[in-house]
Short mmCIF file of C-alpha atoms in Angstrom, two decimals:
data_model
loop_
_atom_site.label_atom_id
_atom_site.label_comp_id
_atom_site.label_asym_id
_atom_site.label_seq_id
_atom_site.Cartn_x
_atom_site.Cartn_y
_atom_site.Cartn_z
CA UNK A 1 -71.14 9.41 59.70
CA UNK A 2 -68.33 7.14 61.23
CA UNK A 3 -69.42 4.42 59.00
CA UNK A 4 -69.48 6.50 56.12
CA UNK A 5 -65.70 7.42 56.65
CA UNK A 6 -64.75 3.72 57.40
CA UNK A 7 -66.51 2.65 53.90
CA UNK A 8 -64.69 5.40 52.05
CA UNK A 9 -61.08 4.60 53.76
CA UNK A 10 -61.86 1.09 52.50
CA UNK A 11 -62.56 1.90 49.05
CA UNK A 12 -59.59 4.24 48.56
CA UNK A 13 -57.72 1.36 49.89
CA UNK A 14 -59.00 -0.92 46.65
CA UNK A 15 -58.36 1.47 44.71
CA UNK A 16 -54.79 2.54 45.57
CA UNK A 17 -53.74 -1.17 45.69
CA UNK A 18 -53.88 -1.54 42.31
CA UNK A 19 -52.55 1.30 41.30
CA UNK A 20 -49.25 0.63 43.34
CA UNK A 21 -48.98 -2.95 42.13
CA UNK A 22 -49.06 -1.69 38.37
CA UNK A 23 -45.97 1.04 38.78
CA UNK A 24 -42.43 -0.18 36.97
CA UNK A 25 -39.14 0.42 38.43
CA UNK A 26 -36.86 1.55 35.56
CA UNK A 27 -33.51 0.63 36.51
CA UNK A 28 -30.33 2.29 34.62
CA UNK A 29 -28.46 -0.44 32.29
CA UNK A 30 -24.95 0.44 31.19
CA UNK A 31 -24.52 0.56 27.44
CA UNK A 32 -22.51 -2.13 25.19
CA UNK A 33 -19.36 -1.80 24.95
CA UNK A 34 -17.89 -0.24 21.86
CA UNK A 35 -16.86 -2.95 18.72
CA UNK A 36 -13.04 -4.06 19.05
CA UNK A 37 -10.94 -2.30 16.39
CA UNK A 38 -8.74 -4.76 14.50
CA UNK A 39 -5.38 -3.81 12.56
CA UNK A 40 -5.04 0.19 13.42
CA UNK A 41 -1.84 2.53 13.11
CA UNK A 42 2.07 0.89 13.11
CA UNK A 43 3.20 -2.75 12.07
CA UNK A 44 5.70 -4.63 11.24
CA UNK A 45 5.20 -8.21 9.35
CA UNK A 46 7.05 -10.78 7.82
CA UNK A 47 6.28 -13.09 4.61
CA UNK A 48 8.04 -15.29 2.23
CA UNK A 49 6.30 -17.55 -0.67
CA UNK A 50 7.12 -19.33 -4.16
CA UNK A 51 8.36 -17.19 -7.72
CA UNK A 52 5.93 -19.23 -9.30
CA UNK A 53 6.42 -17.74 -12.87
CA UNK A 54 8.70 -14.93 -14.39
CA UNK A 55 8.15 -14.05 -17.85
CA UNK A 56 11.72 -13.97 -19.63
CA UNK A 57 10.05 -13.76 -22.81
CA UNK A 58 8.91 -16.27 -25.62
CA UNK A 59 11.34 -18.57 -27.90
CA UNK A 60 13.56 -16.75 -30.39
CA UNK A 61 14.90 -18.23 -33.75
CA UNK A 62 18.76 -16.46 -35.10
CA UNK A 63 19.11 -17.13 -38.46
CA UNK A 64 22.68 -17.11 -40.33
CA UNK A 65 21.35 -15.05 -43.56
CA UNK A 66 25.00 -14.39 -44.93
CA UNK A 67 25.26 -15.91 -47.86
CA UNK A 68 29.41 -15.86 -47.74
CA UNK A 69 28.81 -18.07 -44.67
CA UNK A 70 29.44 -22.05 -44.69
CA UNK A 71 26.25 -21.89 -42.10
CA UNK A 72 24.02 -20.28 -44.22
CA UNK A 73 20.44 -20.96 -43.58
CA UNK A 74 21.10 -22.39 -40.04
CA UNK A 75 19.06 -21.67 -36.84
CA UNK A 76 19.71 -20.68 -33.50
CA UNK A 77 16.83 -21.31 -31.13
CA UNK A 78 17.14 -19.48 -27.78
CA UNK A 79 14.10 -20.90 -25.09
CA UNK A 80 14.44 -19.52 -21.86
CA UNK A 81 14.03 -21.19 -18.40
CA UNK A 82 11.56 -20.20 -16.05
CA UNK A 83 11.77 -22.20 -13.02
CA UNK A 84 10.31 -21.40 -9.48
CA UNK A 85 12.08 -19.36 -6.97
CA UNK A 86 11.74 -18.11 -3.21
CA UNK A 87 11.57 -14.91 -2.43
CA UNK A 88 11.13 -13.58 1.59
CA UNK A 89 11.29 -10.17 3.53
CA UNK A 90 9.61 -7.62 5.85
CA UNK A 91 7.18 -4.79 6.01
CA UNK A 92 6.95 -1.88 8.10
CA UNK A 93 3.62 0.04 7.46
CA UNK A 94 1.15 2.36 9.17
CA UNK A 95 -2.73 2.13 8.97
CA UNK A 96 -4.72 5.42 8.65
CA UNK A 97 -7.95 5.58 9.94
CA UNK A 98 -10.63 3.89 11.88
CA UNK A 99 -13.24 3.12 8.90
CA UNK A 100 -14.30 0.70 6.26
CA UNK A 101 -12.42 2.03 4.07
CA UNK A 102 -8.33 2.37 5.45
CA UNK A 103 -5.29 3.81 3.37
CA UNK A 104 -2.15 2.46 4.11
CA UNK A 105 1.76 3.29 3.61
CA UNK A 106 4.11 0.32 3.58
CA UNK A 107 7.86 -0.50 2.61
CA UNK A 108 8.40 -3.76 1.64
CA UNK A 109 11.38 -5.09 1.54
CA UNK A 110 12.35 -8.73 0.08
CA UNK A 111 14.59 -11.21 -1.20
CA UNK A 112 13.87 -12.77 -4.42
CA UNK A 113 15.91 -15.58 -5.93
CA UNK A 114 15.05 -17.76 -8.99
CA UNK A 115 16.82 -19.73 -11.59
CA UNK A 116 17.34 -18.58 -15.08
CA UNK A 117 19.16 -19.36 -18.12
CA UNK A 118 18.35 -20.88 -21.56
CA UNK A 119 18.15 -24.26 -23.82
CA UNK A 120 19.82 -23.50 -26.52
CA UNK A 121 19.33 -25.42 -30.36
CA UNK A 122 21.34 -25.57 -33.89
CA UNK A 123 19.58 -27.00 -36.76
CA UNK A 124 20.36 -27.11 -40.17
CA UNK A 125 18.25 -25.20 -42.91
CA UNK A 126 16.38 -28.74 -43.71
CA UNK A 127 15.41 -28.83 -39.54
CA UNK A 128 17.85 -31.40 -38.91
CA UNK A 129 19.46 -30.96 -35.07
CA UNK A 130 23.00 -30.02 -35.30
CA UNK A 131 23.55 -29.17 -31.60
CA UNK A 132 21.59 -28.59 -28.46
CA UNK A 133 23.15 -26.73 -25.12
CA UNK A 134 21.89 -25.63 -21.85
CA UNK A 135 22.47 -22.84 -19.75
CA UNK A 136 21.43 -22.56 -15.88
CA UNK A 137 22.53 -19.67 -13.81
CA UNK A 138 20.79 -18.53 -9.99
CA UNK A 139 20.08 -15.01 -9.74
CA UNK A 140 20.07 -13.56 -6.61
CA UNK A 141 17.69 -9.82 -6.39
CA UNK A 142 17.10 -7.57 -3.10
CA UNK A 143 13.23 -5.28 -3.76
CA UNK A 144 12.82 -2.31 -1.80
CA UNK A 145 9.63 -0.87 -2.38
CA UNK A 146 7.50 2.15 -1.50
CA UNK A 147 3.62 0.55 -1.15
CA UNK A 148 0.23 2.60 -1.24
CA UNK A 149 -2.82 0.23 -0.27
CA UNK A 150 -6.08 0.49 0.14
CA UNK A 151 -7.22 -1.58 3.60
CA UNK A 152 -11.34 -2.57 3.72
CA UNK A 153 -12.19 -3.40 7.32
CA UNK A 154 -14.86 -5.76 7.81
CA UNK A 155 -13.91 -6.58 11.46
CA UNK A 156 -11.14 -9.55 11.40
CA UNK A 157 -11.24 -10.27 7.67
CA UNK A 158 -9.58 -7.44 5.81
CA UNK A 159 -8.57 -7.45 1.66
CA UNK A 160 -6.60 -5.30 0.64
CA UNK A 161 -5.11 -4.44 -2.77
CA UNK A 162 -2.48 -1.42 -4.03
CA UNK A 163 0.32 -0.64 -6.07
CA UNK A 164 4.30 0.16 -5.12
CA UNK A 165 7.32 1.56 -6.76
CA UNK A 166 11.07 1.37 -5.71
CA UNK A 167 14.26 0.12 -6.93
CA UNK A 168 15.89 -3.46 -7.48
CA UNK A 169 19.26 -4.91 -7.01
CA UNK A 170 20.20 -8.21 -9.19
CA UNK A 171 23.64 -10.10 -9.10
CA UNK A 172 24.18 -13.68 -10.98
CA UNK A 173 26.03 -16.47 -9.36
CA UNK A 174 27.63 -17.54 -12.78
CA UNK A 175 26.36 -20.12 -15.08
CA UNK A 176 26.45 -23.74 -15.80
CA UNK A 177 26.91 -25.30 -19.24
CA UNK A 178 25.52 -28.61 -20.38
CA UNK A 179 27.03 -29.86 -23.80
CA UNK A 180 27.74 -32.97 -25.70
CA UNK A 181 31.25 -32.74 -24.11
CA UNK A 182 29.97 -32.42 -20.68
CA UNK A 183 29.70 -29.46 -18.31
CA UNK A 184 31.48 -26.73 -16.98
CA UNK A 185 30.96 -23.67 -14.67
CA UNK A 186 31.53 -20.41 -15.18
CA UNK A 187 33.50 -18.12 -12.01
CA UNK A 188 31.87 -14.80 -11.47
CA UNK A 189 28.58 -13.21 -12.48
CA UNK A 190 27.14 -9.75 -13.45
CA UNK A 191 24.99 -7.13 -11.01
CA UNK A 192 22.32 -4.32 -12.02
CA UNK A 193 20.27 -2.26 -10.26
CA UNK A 194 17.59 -0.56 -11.90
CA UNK A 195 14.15 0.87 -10.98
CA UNK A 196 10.73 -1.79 -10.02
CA UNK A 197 7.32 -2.01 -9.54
CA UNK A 198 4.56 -4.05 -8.64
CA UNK A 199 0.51 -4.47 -7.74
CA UNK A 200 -0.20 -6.16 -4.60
CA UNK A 201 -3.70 -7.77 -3.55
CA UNK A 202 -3.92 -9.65 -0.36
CA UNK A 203 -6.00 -10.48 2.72
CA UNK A 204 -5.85 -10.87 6.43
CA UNK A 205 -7.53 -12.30 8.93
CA UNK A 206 -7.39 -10.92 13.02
CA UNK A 207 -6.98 -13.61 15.58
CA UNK A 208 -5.97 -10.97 17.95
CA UNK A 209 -7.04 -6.75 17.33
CA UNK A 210 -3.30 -6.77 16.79
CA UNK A 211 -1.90 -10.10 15.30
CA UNK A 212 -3.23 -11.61 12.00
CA UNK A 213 -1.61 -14.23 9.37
CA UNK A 214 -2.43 -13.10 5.90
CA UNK A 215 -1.92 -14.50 2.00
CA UNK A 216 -0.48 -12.26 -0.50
CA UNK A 217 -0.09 -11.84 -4.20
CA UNK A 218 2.24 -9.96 -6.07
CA UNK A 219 2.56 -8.98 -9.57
CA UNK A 220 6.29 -7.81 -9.82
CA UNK A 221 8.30 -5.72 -12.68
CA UNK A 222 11.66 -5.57 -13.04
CA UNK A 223 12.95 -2.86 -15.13
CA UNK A 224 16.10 -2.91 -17.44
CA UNK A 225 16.37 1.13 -17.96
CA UNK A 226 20.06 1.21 -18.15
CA UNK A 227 20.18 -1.34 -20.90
CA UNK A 228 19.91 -0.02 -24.66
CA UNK A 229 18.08 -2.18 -26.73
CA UNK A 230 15.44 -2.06 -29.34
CA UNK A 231 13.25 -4.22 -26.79
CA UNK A 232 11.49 -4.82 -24.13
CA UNK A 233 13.72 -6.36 -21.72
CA UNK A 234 11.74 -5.98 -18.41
CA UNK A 235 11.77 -9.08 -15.98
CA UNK A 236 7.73 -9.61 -15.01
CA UNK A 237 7.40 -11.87 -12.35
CA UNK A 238 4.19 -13.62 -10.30
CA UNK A 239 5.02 -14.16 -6.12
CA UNK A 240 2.79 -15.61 -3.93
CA UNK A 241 2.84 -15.97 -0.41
CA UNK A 242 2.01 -16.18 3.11
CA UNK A 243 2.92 -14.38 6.42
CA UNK A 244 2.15 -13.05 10.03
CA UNK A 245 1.27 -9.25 10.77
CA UNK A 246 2.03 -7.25 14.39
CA UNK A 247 0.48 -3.86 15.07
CA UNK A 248 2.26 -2.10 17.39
#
């Protein structure tokens, strides 16, 4: 009977052995951090770029059709100049959300300087040149605009794109005249203020969940509301640039 009771202890033994050697220890692992959030709530940012193009317009041809006039048949041709500018500013904005998908408020504020002026020419009715002129002024503008953007978040790269309306303040240095007898400046200038708009479309990219550098486009309007005329006399302009962006 002993040995019966020995033989058993042994073979619960065998059996037991195995059993304990096949158990797993579950051991509690933390979970992963949450995703860092780039480019949320206030900021402030500052760009500057080129004027690479405003649209003054196309050529336009005068033509003396008085027939009491001794210049009868002669034409004026009026080209204007549309050289590159600078323009440069700051934003102060404030990003909505935590999403994809981020609206944005933003006023952007900005010089804008450029050249502008005309070549003018006076040819007889046969085409012959009577006369040719040139015209150069700098006009100096201050934008200060309300924006509304749309921000996609796709973790440190974000486009954007959106539109903006505010007002415009232009003043001209004077002008400078090139003729056949030389040239001569002109003292003074004008000013206007008048209403603007513009689309913007842009991106950034997030060193930092709070500092990024980002290229920006602008297509710019200039209205001329105060100014009667049969036509269009809006000032369209094209701005890119370039700048660094600090969230708060």
């Amino acid at each position: 009977m002993k040995k019966f009771s020995v033989l058993t202890s042994i073979l619960i033994g065998f059996l037991a052995a195995p059993l304990q050697a096949g158990t797993e220890v579950y051991k509690q692992v933390a979970p992963p951090p949450p995703p860092e959030l780039y480019g949320l709530g206030f900021y402030g940012a500052i760009d500057m770029g080129a004027n690479v193009y405003q649209n003054r317009g196309g050529d336009r041809t005068f033509t003396d059709d008085n027939l009491d006039s001794p210049f009868f048949g002669d034409t004026l041709t009026v080209s204007p100049k549309n050289d590159v500018g600078f323009f440069g500013g700051i934003k102060l904005g404030y990003v909505f959300g935590t999403g994809v998908f981020r609206p944005t408020l933003e006023g952007d504020f900005f010089y804008n300087g450029f050249r502008g002026g005309a070549d003018f020419a006076l040819r007889e009715p046969d085409g012959d040149l009577i006369r040719s002129s040139s015209a150069t002024t700098w006009i100096n503008t201050g934008a200060f605009m309300g924006n509304f953007i749309g921000r996609f978040a796709f973790g440190r790269f974000q486009p954007y794109a959106g539109a903006g309306v505010g007002i415009y303040y232009a003043e001209s240095a004077g002008a400078e005249f090139q003729g056949p007898r030389g040239t001569f400046n002109t003292g003074g200038g004008r000013s206007h203020a008048d209403l603007a708009w513009q689309i913007v479309a842009g991106s950034d990219y997030y060193w930092t969940p709070k500092f990024s550098t980002f290229i920006e486009y602008h297509f710019l309007n200039y209205t001329s509301t105060q100014i009667d005329t049969r036509e269009d006399r809006d000032l369209r302009q094209h701005l890119v640039g370039a700048g660094v962006r600090v969230h708060f």
